[in-house]
Amino acid sequence: MDWDDLELALIGADVGARIAAEVVEEARRERERGSSFRDALQKALLDQLERDELRQKLRRVGFDVDVSRRLVEPAGKVLMIVGVNGVGKTTTIAKLGRYYTSHGKRVLFAAGDTFRAAGSEQLAVWGERLGILTVTAESGSDTAALAFDAAQRRIARGADLLIVDTAGRLHTKHNLMEELKKVKRVIDKADPGEPKEIWLVLDAVTGQNGLEQAKRFHEAIGLTGVVVTKLDGTGKGGILLPITRELGLPIRFIGVGEQADDLQPYDAAAFVQALLDAPAAA
Ligand SMILES: Nc1nc2c(ncn2[C@@H]2O[C@H](COP(=O)(O)OP(=O)(O)OP(=O)(O)O)[C@@H](O)[C@H]2O)c(=O)[nH]1
Ligand SMILES: [Mg+2]
């Protein structure tokens, strides 16, 4: 593969034209310094993903920080999950519930998707399966009211983490984004300072459109992280580069299937490996 092919492959993996050009340029320089093609590319990709300077420094002096063994600790007690329709929000919440309970945390769910009749029930079913109490409300009722109730219940129970589901919405719909802001405000009323975490769920298959979604949600409510789902169903996933680079948002987890265990803490090095091994970059 020559440099032009590589650039096209990166664009094909949804890295975006500008970042693809930067990666190729840096890989080229590395190659000139004597690295193998693969090592040069790996280093160039990692540099794009590793915004954490300390981690970069540690890596340069030979320490490999293994994030997969470290608990991804949420900053606060309430985590709100947002995103467009069908990206995998509710399934991700189930997976996060499994992850955090298996790390000894007491978790509570709020089935905030009161928009669809089955939305709330879908999470309640997961909750039952996982042994996690799910606060539900009737469909058509107010998500903010449910979130308020759930935030109070978390405090009363002394649970470590409340994860709040929301109905899928288009990032272009003003009134729907206003509704999310309201949910956020109301949680803060019940539990001042919360939610400290608001994670956007992105479907890897949506490619560059995912960047646009992330920008809009970020502007509207201030995201603190991203979960990228369905990486099992695509050789793409390059969208992670512009998200960390252009938005400066950390990727917290990746989703790799439909079961409760199909969630992995995000590890830049492992991700780059997968990108290199993906058919789109082959
Ligand atoms: N292959 C694969 N499928 C996934 C993954 N995450 C979620 N799904 C599937 O994607 C579909 C939608 O998932 P949901 O969790 O219902 O998505 P949602 O964002 O809550 O959807 P709405 O509430 O309707 O907006 C389901 O069939 C899930 O099983 C993943 O990481 N890999
Ligand atoms: Mg849902």
mmCIF file of C-alpha atoms and ligand atoms in Angstrom:
data_model
loop_
_atom_site.group_PDB
_atom_site.id
_atom_site.type_symbol
_atom_site.label_atom_id
_atom_site.label_comp_id
_atom_site.label_asym_id
_atom_site.label_seq_id
_atom_site.Cartn_x
_atom_site.Cartn_y
_atom_site.Cartn_z
ATOM 1 C CA MET A 1 0.000 0.000 0.000
ATOM 2 C CA ASP A 2 1.403 3.435 -0.824
ATOM 3 C CA TRP A 3 0.750 6.704 1.022
ATOM 4 C CA ASP A 4 -2.153 7.688 -1.216
ATOM 5 C CA ASP A 5 -3.833 4.330 -0.663
ATOM 6 C CA LEU A 6 -3.347 4.734 3.041
ATOM 7 C CA GLU A 7 -4.926 8.177 3.013
ATOM 8 C CA LEU A 8 -7.921 6.848 1.097
ATOM 9 C CA ALA A 9 -8.214 3.880 3.452
ATOM 10 C CA LEU A 10 -8.263 6.236 6.436
ATOM 11 C CA ILE A 11 -10.909 8.393 4.822
ATOM 12 C CA GLY A 12 -12.809 5.185 4.057
ATOM 13 C CA ALA A 13 -12.649 4.385 7.773
ATOM 14 C CA ASP A 14 -14.314 7.762 8.514
ATOM 15 C CA VAL A 15 -11.252 9.450 9.919
ATOM 16 C CA GLY A 16 -12.034 12.585 7.915
ATOM 17 C CA ALA A 17 -9.910 14.136 5.171
ATOM 18 C CA ARG A 18 -7.948 16.623 7.249
ATOM 19 C CA ILE A 19 -6.934 14.219 9.982
ATOM 20 C CA ALA A 20 -6.205 11.500 7.410
ATOM 21 C CA ALA A 21 -3.730 13.864 5.731
ATOM 22 C CA GLU A 22 -2.107 14.645 9.083
ATOM 23 C CA VAL A 23 -1.797 10.985 9.963
ATOM 24 C CA VAL A 24 -0.191 10.194 6.629
ATOM 25 C CA GLU A 25 2.249 13.060 6.990
ATOM 26 C CA GLU A 26 3.333 11.992 10.433
ATOM 27 C CA ALA A 27 3.552 8.322 9.451
ATOM 28 C CA ARG A 28 5.744 9.361 6.545
ATOM 29 C CA ARG A 29 8.108 11.208 8.843
ATOM 30 C CA GLU A 30 8.259 8.201 11.152
ATOM 31 C CA ARG A 31 8.980 5.945 8.213
ATOM 32 C CA GLU A 32 11.834 8.211 7.163
ATOM 33 C CA ARG A 33 13.258 7.831 10.651
ATOM 34 C CA GLY A 34 13.417 4.112 9.993
ATOM 35 C CA SER A 35 10.226 2.691 11.514
ATOM 36 C CA SER A 36 8.387 -0.042 9.669
ATOM 37 C CA PHE A 37 5.293 1.032 7.749
ATOM 38 C CA ARG A 38 2.998 -0.477 10.349
ATOM 39 C CA ASP A 39 4.840 0.986 13.336
ATOM 40 C CA ALA A 40 4.926 4.394 11.700
ATOM 41 C CA LEU A 41 1.201 4.297 11.051
ATOM 42 C CA GLN A 42 0.444 3.037 14.513
ATOM 43 C CA LYS A 43 2.411 5.849 16.088
ATOM 44 C CA ALA A 44 0.767 8.482 13.903
ATOM 45 C CA LEU A 45 -2.709 7.207 14.762
ATOM 46 C CA LEU A 46 -1.954 6.996 18.454
ATOM 47 C CA ASP A 47 -0.658 10.538 18.524
ATOM 48 C CA GLN A 48 -3.991 11.687 17.184
ATOM 49 C CA LEU A 49 -5.902 9.825 19.843
ATOM 50 C CA GLU A 50 -3.730 10.443 22.835
ATOM 51 C CA ARG A 51 -4.588 13.856 24.035
ATOM 52 C CA ASP A 52 -3.624 13.032 27.548
ATOM 53 C CA GLU A 53 -0.119 14.415 27.709
ATOM 54 C CA LEU A 54 0.914 12.558 30.809
ATOM 55 C CA ARG A 55 -0.013 9.302 29.182
ATOM 56 C CA GLN A 56 1.964 10.221 26.106
ATOM 57 C CA LYS A 57 5.000 11.065 28.192
ATOM 58 C CA LEU A 58 4.752 7.840 30.149
ATOM 59 C CA ARG A 59 4.472 5.893 26.968
ATOM 60 C CA ARG A 60 7.524 7.589 25.506
ATOM 61 C CA VAL A 61 9.643 6.519 28.444
ATOM 62 C CA GLY A 62 8.382 2.986 28.153
ATOM 63 C CA PHE A 63 5.350 2.712 30.424
ATOM 64 C CA ASP A 64 2.285 1.308 28.751
ATOM 65 C CA VAL A 65 -0.756 2.443 30.642
ATOM 66 C CA ASP A 66 -3.270 -0.339 30.448
ATOM 67 C CA VAL A 67 -6.639 1.359 30.624
ATOM 68 C CA SER A 68 -8.527 -1.879 30.118
ATOM 69 C CA ARG A 69 -7.622 -2.939 33.642
ATOM 70 C CA ARG A 70 -8.462 0.384 35.204
ATOM 71 C CA LEU A 71 -11.981 1.103 36.365
ATOM 72 C CA VAL A 72 -13.595 3.826 34.288
ATOM 73 C CA GLU A 73 -14.807 5.860 37.223
ATOM 74 C CA PRO A 74 -17.672 8.293 36.610
ATOM 75 C CA ALA A 75 -17.005 11.768 38.017
ATOM 76 C CA GLY A 76 -20.214 11.923 40.023
ATOM 77 C CA LYS A 77 -23.266 9.961 41.044
ATOM 78 C CA VAL A 78 -25.555 10.620 38.111
ATOM 79 C CA LEU A 79 -24.814 9.721 34.518
ATOM 80 C CA MET A 80 -27.147 10.846 31.763
ATOM 81 C CA ILE A 81 -27.146 9.028 28.430
ATOM 82 C CA VAL A 82 -28.155 10.881 25.268
ATOM 83 C CA GLY A 83 -28.073 10.334 21.520
ATOM 84 C CA VAL A 84 -30.081 10.024 18.334
ATOM 85 C CA ASN A 85 -32.614 7.245 17.682
ATOM 86 C CA GLY A 86 -31.488 3.658 17.699
ATOM 87 C CA VAL A 87 -27.777 4.205 18.341
ATOM 88 C CA GLY A 88 -27.799 1.831 21.303
ATOM 89 C CA LYS A 89 -28.444 4.035 24.354
ATOM 90 C CA THR A 90 -30.664 1.643 26.275
ATOM 91 C CA THR A 91 -28.481 -1.384 25.526
ATOM 92 C CA THR A 92 -25.401 0.609 26.551
ATOM 93 C CA ILE A 93 -27.046 1.466 29.871
ATOM 94 C CA ALA A 94 -27.660 -2.226 30.487
ATOM 95 C CA LYS A 95 -23.995 -2.926 29.697
ATOM 96 C CA LEU A 96 -22.835 -0.098 31.952
ATOM 97 C CA GLY A 97 -25.047 -1.488 34.699
ATOM 98 C CA ARG A 98 -23.348 -4.839 34.343
ATOM 99 C CA TYR A 99 -19.901 -3.219 34.260
ATOM 100 C CA TYR A 100 -20.374 -1.096 37.365
ATOM 101 C CA THR A 101 -22.193 -3.710 39.449
ATOM 102 C CA SER A 102 -19.453 -6.186 38.629
ATOM 103 C CA HIS A 103 -17.016 -3.601 40.027
ATOM 104 C CA GLY A 104 -18.958 -3.545 43.274
ATOM 105 C CA LYS A 105 -21.016 -0.413 42.713
ATOM 106 C CA ARG A 106 -24.668 -0.085 43.621
ATOM 107 C CA VAL A 107 -26.427 1.065 40.490
ATOM 108 C CA LEU A 108 -29.908 2.420 39.817
ATOM 109 C CA PHE A 109 -31.528 2.922 36.410
ATOM 110 C CA ALA A 110 -33.996 5.625 35.398
ATOM 111 C CA ALA A 111 -36.020 4.534 32.375
ATOM 112 C CA GLY A 112 -36.310 8.026 30.965
ATOM 113 C CA ASP A 113 -37.422 7.001 27.496
ATOM 114 C CA THR A 114 -41.074 7.686 28.195
ATOM 115 C CA PHE A 115 -41.634 8.617 24.572
ATOM 116 C CA ARG A 116 -42.156 5.118 23.204
ATOM 117 C CA ALA A 117 -44.515 2.712 24.913
ATOM 118 C CA ALA A 118 -41.845 0.016 24.979
ATOM 119 C CA GLY A 119 -38.945 2.361 25.713
ATOM 120 C CA SER A 120 -39.247 2.330 29.470
ATOM 121 C CA GLU A 121 -40.047 -1.350 29.626
ATOM 122 C CA GLN A 122 -36.980 -2.298 27.576
ATOM 123 C CA LEU A 123 -34.691 -0.945 30.285
ATOM 124 C CA ALA A 124 -36.813 -2.393 33.088
ATOM 125 C CA VAL A 125 -36.421 -5.849 31.516
ATOM 126 C CA TRP A 126 -32.649 -5.418 31.450
ATOM 127 C CA GLY A 127 -32.734 -4.162 35.026
ATOM 128 C CA GLU A 128 -34.571 -7.239 36.166
ATOM 129 C CA ARG A 129 -32.143 -9.510 34.367
ATOM 130 C CA LEU A 130 -29.173 -7.716 35.899
ATOM 131 C CA GLY A 131 -30.656 -7.284 39.361
ATOM 132 C CA ILE A 132 -30.702 -3.500 39.038
ATOM 133 C CA LEU A 133 -33.656 -1.486 40.289
ATOM 134 C CA THR A 134 -35.214 0.540 37.496
ATOM 135 C CA VAL A 135 -37.291 3.628 38.185
ATOM 136 C CA THR A 136 -40.027 3.739 35.545
ATOM 137 C CA ALA A 137 -42.960 5.935 34.608
ATOM 138 C CA GLU A 138 -45.876 5.529 32.267
ATOM 139 C CA SER A 139 -45.254 6.223 28.625
ATOM 140 C CA GLY A 140 -46.095 9.773 27.662
ATOM 141 C CA SER A 141 -45.189 11.114 31.099
ATOM 142 C CA ASP A 142 -42.497 13.698 31.665
ATOM 143 C CA THR A 143 -38.894 12.442 31.558
ATOM 144 C CA ALA A 144 -37.759 15.334 33.734
ATOM 145 C CA ALA A 145 -40.234 14.387 36.470
ATOM 146 C CA LEU A 146 -39.046 10.795 36.331
ATOM 147 C CA ALA A 147 -35.403 11.882 36.470
ATOM 148 C CA PHE A 148 -36.145 14.079 39.505
ATOM 149 C CA ASP A 149 -37.810 11.185 41.295
ATOM 150 C CA ALA A 150 -34.967 8.812 40.401
ATOM 151 C CA ALA A 151 -32.293 11.271 41.560
ATOM 152 C CA GLN A 152 -34.028 11.575 44.936
ATOM 153 C CA ARG A 153 -34.336 7.822 45.217
ATOM 154 C CA ARG A 154 -30.650 7.387 44.529
ATOM 155 C CA ILE A 155 -29.840 9.659 47.438
ATOM 156 C CA ALA A 156 -32.347 7.932 49.714
ATOM 157 C CA ARG A 157 -30.881 4.527 48.910
ATOM 158 C CA GLY A 158 -27.296 5.690 49.036
ATOM 159 C CA ALA A 159 -26.639 4.084 45.649
ATOM 160 C CA ASP A 160 -23.314 4.851 43.970
ATOM 161 C CA LEU A 161 -24.581 5.569 40.508
ATOM 162 C CA LEU A 162 -27.822 6.506 38.778
ATOM 163 C CA ILE A 163 -27.863 6.026 35.016
ATOM 164 C CA VAL A 164 -30.596 7.967 33.232
ATOM 165 C CA ASP A 165 -31.915 6.835 29.859
ATOM 166 C CA THR A 166 -33.472 9.356 27.484
ATOM 167 C CA ALA A 167 -35.552 9.006 24.337
ATOM 168 C CA GLY A 168 -33.644 9.105 21.074
ATOM 169 C CA ARG A 169 -33.811 12.466 19.360
ATOM 170 C CA LEU A 170 -32.517 14.246 16.329
ATOM 171 C CA HIS A 171 -29.760 16.660 17.186
ATOM 172 C CA THR A 172 -31.366 19.134 14.786
ATOM 173 C CA LYS A 173 -34.674 19.373 16.667
ATOM 174 C CA HIS A 174 -34.571 22.423 18.904
ATOM 175 C CA ASN A 175 -37.465 21.550 21.232
ATOM 176 C CA LEU A 176 -36.097 18.049 21.851
ATOM 177 C CA MET A 177 -32.722 19.465 22.811
ATOM 178 C CA GLU A 178 -34.499 21.917 25.155
ATOM 179 C CA GLU A 179 -36.162 18.939 26.795
ATOM 180 C CA LEU A 180 -32.753 17.411 27.505
ATOM 181 C CA LYS A 181 -31.615 20.654 29.105
ATOM 182 C CA LYS A 182 -34.667 20.502 31.318
ATOM 183 C CA VAL A 183 -33.872 16.943 32.401
ATOM 184 C CA LYS A 184 -30.381 18.095 33.288
ATOM 185 C CA ARG A 185 -31.650 21.109 35.291
ATOM 186 C CA VAL A 186 -34.143 19.033 37.193
ATOM 187 C CA ILE A 187 -31.535 16.447 38.202
ATOM 188 C CA ASP A 188 -29.416 19.311 39.502
ATOM 189 C CA LYS A 189 -32.379 20.439 41.620
ATOM 190 C CA ALA A 190 -32.793 17.025 43.194
ATOM 191 C CA ASP A 191 -29.065 16.453 43.601
ATOM 192 C CA PRO A 192 -27.055 19.697 43.354
ATOM 193 C CA GLY A 193 -24.059 19.476 41.042
ATOM 194 C CA GLU A 194 -25.389 16.446 39.192
ATOM 195 C CA PRO A 195 -25.371 15.067 36.570
ATOM 196 C CA LYS A 196 -21.588 15.285 36.491
ATOM 197 C CA GLU A 197 -21.499 12.975 33.518
ATOM 198 C CA ILE A 198 -23.432 13.231 30.261
ATOM 199 C CA TRP A 199 -22.335 10.707 27.677
ATOM 200 C CA LEU A 200 -23.325 10.696 24.057
ATOM 201 C CA VAL A 201 -23.881 7.304 22.466
ATOM 202 C CA LEU A 202 -22.747 7.197 18.845
ATOM 203 C CA ASP A 203 -23.256 4.427 16.347
ATOM 204 C CA ALA A 204 -19.925 3.744 14.607
ATOM 205 C CA VAL A 205 -21.768 2.980 11.398
ATOM 206 C CA THR A 206 -22.993 6.584 11.069
ATOM 207 C CA GLY A 207 -19.481 7.739 10.248
ATOM 208 C CA GLN A 208 -18.767 11.432 9.814
ATOM 209 C CA ASN A 209 -22.363 12.321 10.626
ATOM 210 C CA GLY A 210 -21.508 11.223 14.136
ATOM 211 C CA LEU A 211 -19.147 14.160 14.473
ATOM 212 C CA GLU A 212 -21.958 16.547 13.608
ATOM 213 C CA GLN A 213 -24.216 14.866 16.166
ATOM 214 C CA ALA A 214 -21.544 15.111 18.820
ATOM 215 C CA LYS A 215 -21.022 18.820 18.133
ATOM 216 C CA ARG A 216 -24.712 19.636 18.402
ATOM 217 C CA PHE A 217 -25.279 17.685 21.597
ATOM 218 C CA HIS A 218 -22.123 19.130 23.071
ATOM 219 C CA GLU A 219 -23.214 22.698 22.314
ATOM 220 C CA ALA A 220 -26.661 22.088 23.745
ATOM 221 C CA ILE A 221 -25.934 20.314 27.017
ATOM 222 C CA GLY A 222 -22.190 19.962 27.479
ATOM 223 C CA LEU A 223 -21.048 16.374 27.056
ATOM 224 C CA THR A 224 -18.414 14.786 29.248
ATOM 225 C CA GLY A 225 -17.798 11.666 27.204
ATOM 226 C CA VAL A 226 -18.753 9.455 24.304
ATOM 227 C CA VAL A 227 -19.578 5.774 23.938
ATOM 228 C CA VAL A 228 -19.207 4.369 20.440
ATOM 229 C CA THR A 229 -21.409 1.358 19.726
ATOM 230 C CA LYS A 230 -21.665 -1.292 17.020
ATOM 231 C CA LEU A 231 -17.959 -1.453 16.401
ATOM 232 C CA ASP A 232 -18.523 -5.186 15.934
ATOM 233 C CA GLY A 233 -20.608 -4.480 12.858
ATOM 234 C CA THR A 234 -18.226 -2.262 10.932
ATOM 235 C CA GLY A 235 -14.653 -2.058 9.807
ATOM 236 C CA LYS A 236 -15.051 1.671 10.268
ATOM 237 C CA GLY A 237 -14.682 3.464 13.547
ATOM 238 C CA GLY A 238 -12.265 6.122 12.412
ATOM 239 C CA ILE A 239 -14.847 8.590 13.682
ATOM 240 C CA LEU A 240 -13.180 8.229 17.075
ATOM 241 C CA LEU A 241 -10.227 10.274 15.874
ATOM 242 C CA PRO A 242 -12.052 13.512 15.049
ATOM 243 C CA ILE A 243 -14.135 13.167 18.204
ATOM 244 C CA THR A 244 -11.120 13.135 20.468
ATOM 245 C CA ARG A 245 -9.147 15.569 18.325
ATOM 246 C CA GLU A 246 -11.701 18.167 17.311
ATOM 247 C CA LEU A 247 -14.102 18.060 20.227
ATOM 248 C CA GLY A 248 -11.646 17.040 22.892
ATOM 249 C CA LEU A 249 -14.195 14.609 24.289
ATOM 250 C CA PRO A 250 -12.928 11.418 25.875
ATOM 251 C CA ILE A 251 -14.234 8.134 24.536
ATOM 252 C CA ARG A 252 -15.251 6.169 27.619
ATOM 253 C CA PHE A 253 -16.386 2.811 26.293
ATOM 254 C CA ILE A 254 -16.946 0.987 23.069
ATOM 255 C CA GLY A 255 -19.842 -1.358 22.330
ATOM 256 C CA VAL A 256 -19.062 -4.557 20.487
ATOM 257 C CA GLY A 257 -22.325 -6.506 20.488
ATOM 258 C CA GLU A 258 -25.851 -6.803 21.808
ATOM 259 C CA GLN A 259 -25.225 -8.637 25.083
ATOM 260 C CA ALA A 260 -24.643 -7.167 28.532
ATOM 261 C CA ASP A 261 -20.953 -8.063 28.460
ATOM 262 C CA ASP A 262 -20.292 -6.571 25.036
ATOM 263 C CA LEU A 263 -18.776 -3.363 26.366
ATOM 264 C CA GLN A 264 -15.121 -2.481 26.737
ATOM 265 C CA PRO A 265 -13.395 0.463 28.333
ATOM 266 C CA TYR A 266 -11.880 2.414 25.521
ATOM 267 C CA ASP A 267 -8.206 1.765 24.979
ATOM 268 C CA ALA A 268 -6.570 3.901 22.296
ATOM 269 C CA ALA A 269 -3.792 1.410 21.620
ATOM 270 C CA ALA A 270 -6.173 -1.516 21.191
ATOM 271 C CA PHE A 271 -8.408 0.620 19.050
ATOM 272 C CA VAL A 272 -5.602 1.601 16.711
ATOM 273 C CA GLN A 273 -4.698 -2.053 16.434
ATOM 274 C CA ALA A 274 -8.258 -2.867 15.411
ATOM 275 C CA LEU A 275 -8.276 -0.025 12.913
ATOM 276 C CA LEU A 276 -5.057 -1.314 11.379
ATOM 277 C CA ASP A 277 -6.498 -4.805 11.186
ATOM 278 C CA ALA A 278 -9.851 -3.660 9.797
ATOM 279 C CA PRO A 279 -10.683 -4.514 6.188
ATOM 280 C CA ALA A 280 -11.044 -0.808 5.341
ATOM 281 C CA ALA A 281 -7.389 -0.175 6.225
ATOM 282 C CA ALA A 282 -6.025 -3.446 4.841
HETATM 283 N N1 LIG B 1 -24.113 -5.206 16.937
HETATM 284 C C1 LIG B 1 -24.389 -4.348 17.906
HETATM 285 N N2 LIG B 1 -25.654 -3.996 18.133
HETATM 286 C C2 LIG B 1 -25.914 -3.123 19.122
HETATM 287 C C3 LIG B 1 -24.876 -2.570 19.920
HETATM 288 N N3 LIG B 1 -25.455 -1.725 20.808
HETATM 289 C C4 LIG B 1 -26.771 -1.776 20.570
HETATM 290 N N4 LIG B 1 -27.073 -2.602 19.569
HETATM 291 C C5 LIG B 1 -28.391 -2.908 18.977
HETATM 292 O O1 LIG B 1 -28.939 -1.736 18.397
HETATM 293 C C6 LIG B 1 -30.356 -1.741 18.482
HETATM 294 C C7 LIG B 1 -30.834 -0.452 19.133
HETATM 295 O O2 LIG B 1 -30.404 -0.450 20.472
HETATM 296 P P1 LIG B 1 -31.123 0.393 21.608
HETATM 297 O O3 LIG B 1 -30.315 0.225 22.837
HETATM 298 O O4 LIG B 1 -32.565 0.077 21.693
HETATM 299 O O5 LIG B 1 -30.932 1.846 21.020
HETATM 300 P P2 LIG B 1 -31.489 3.228 21.596
HETATM 301 O O6 LIG B 1 -30.495 4.273 21.270
HETATM 302 O O7 LIG B 1 -31.864 3.071 23.015
HETATM 303 O O8 LIG B 1 -32.790 3.406 20.685
HETATM 304 P P3 LIG B 1 -33.999 4.453 20.920
HETATM 305 O O9 LIG B 1 -34.327 4.428 22.377
HETATM 306 O O10 LIG B 1 -35.106 3.944 20.059
HETATM 307 O O11 LIG B 1 -33.507 5.784 20.457
HETATM 308 C C8 LIG B 1 -30.712 -2.986 19.274
HETATM 309 O O12 LIG B 1 -31.085 -4.006 18.382
HETATM 310 C C9 LIG B 1 -29.431 -3.337 20.003
HETATM 311 O O13 LIG B 1 -29.316 -4.705 20.315
HETATM 312 C C10 LIG B 1 -23.517 -2.961 19.637
HETATM 313 O O14 LIG B 1 -22.526 -2.521 20.254
HETATM 314 N N5 LIG B 1 -23.345 -3.860 18.625
HETATM 315 MG MG MG B 2 -33.635 3.455 24.006
#
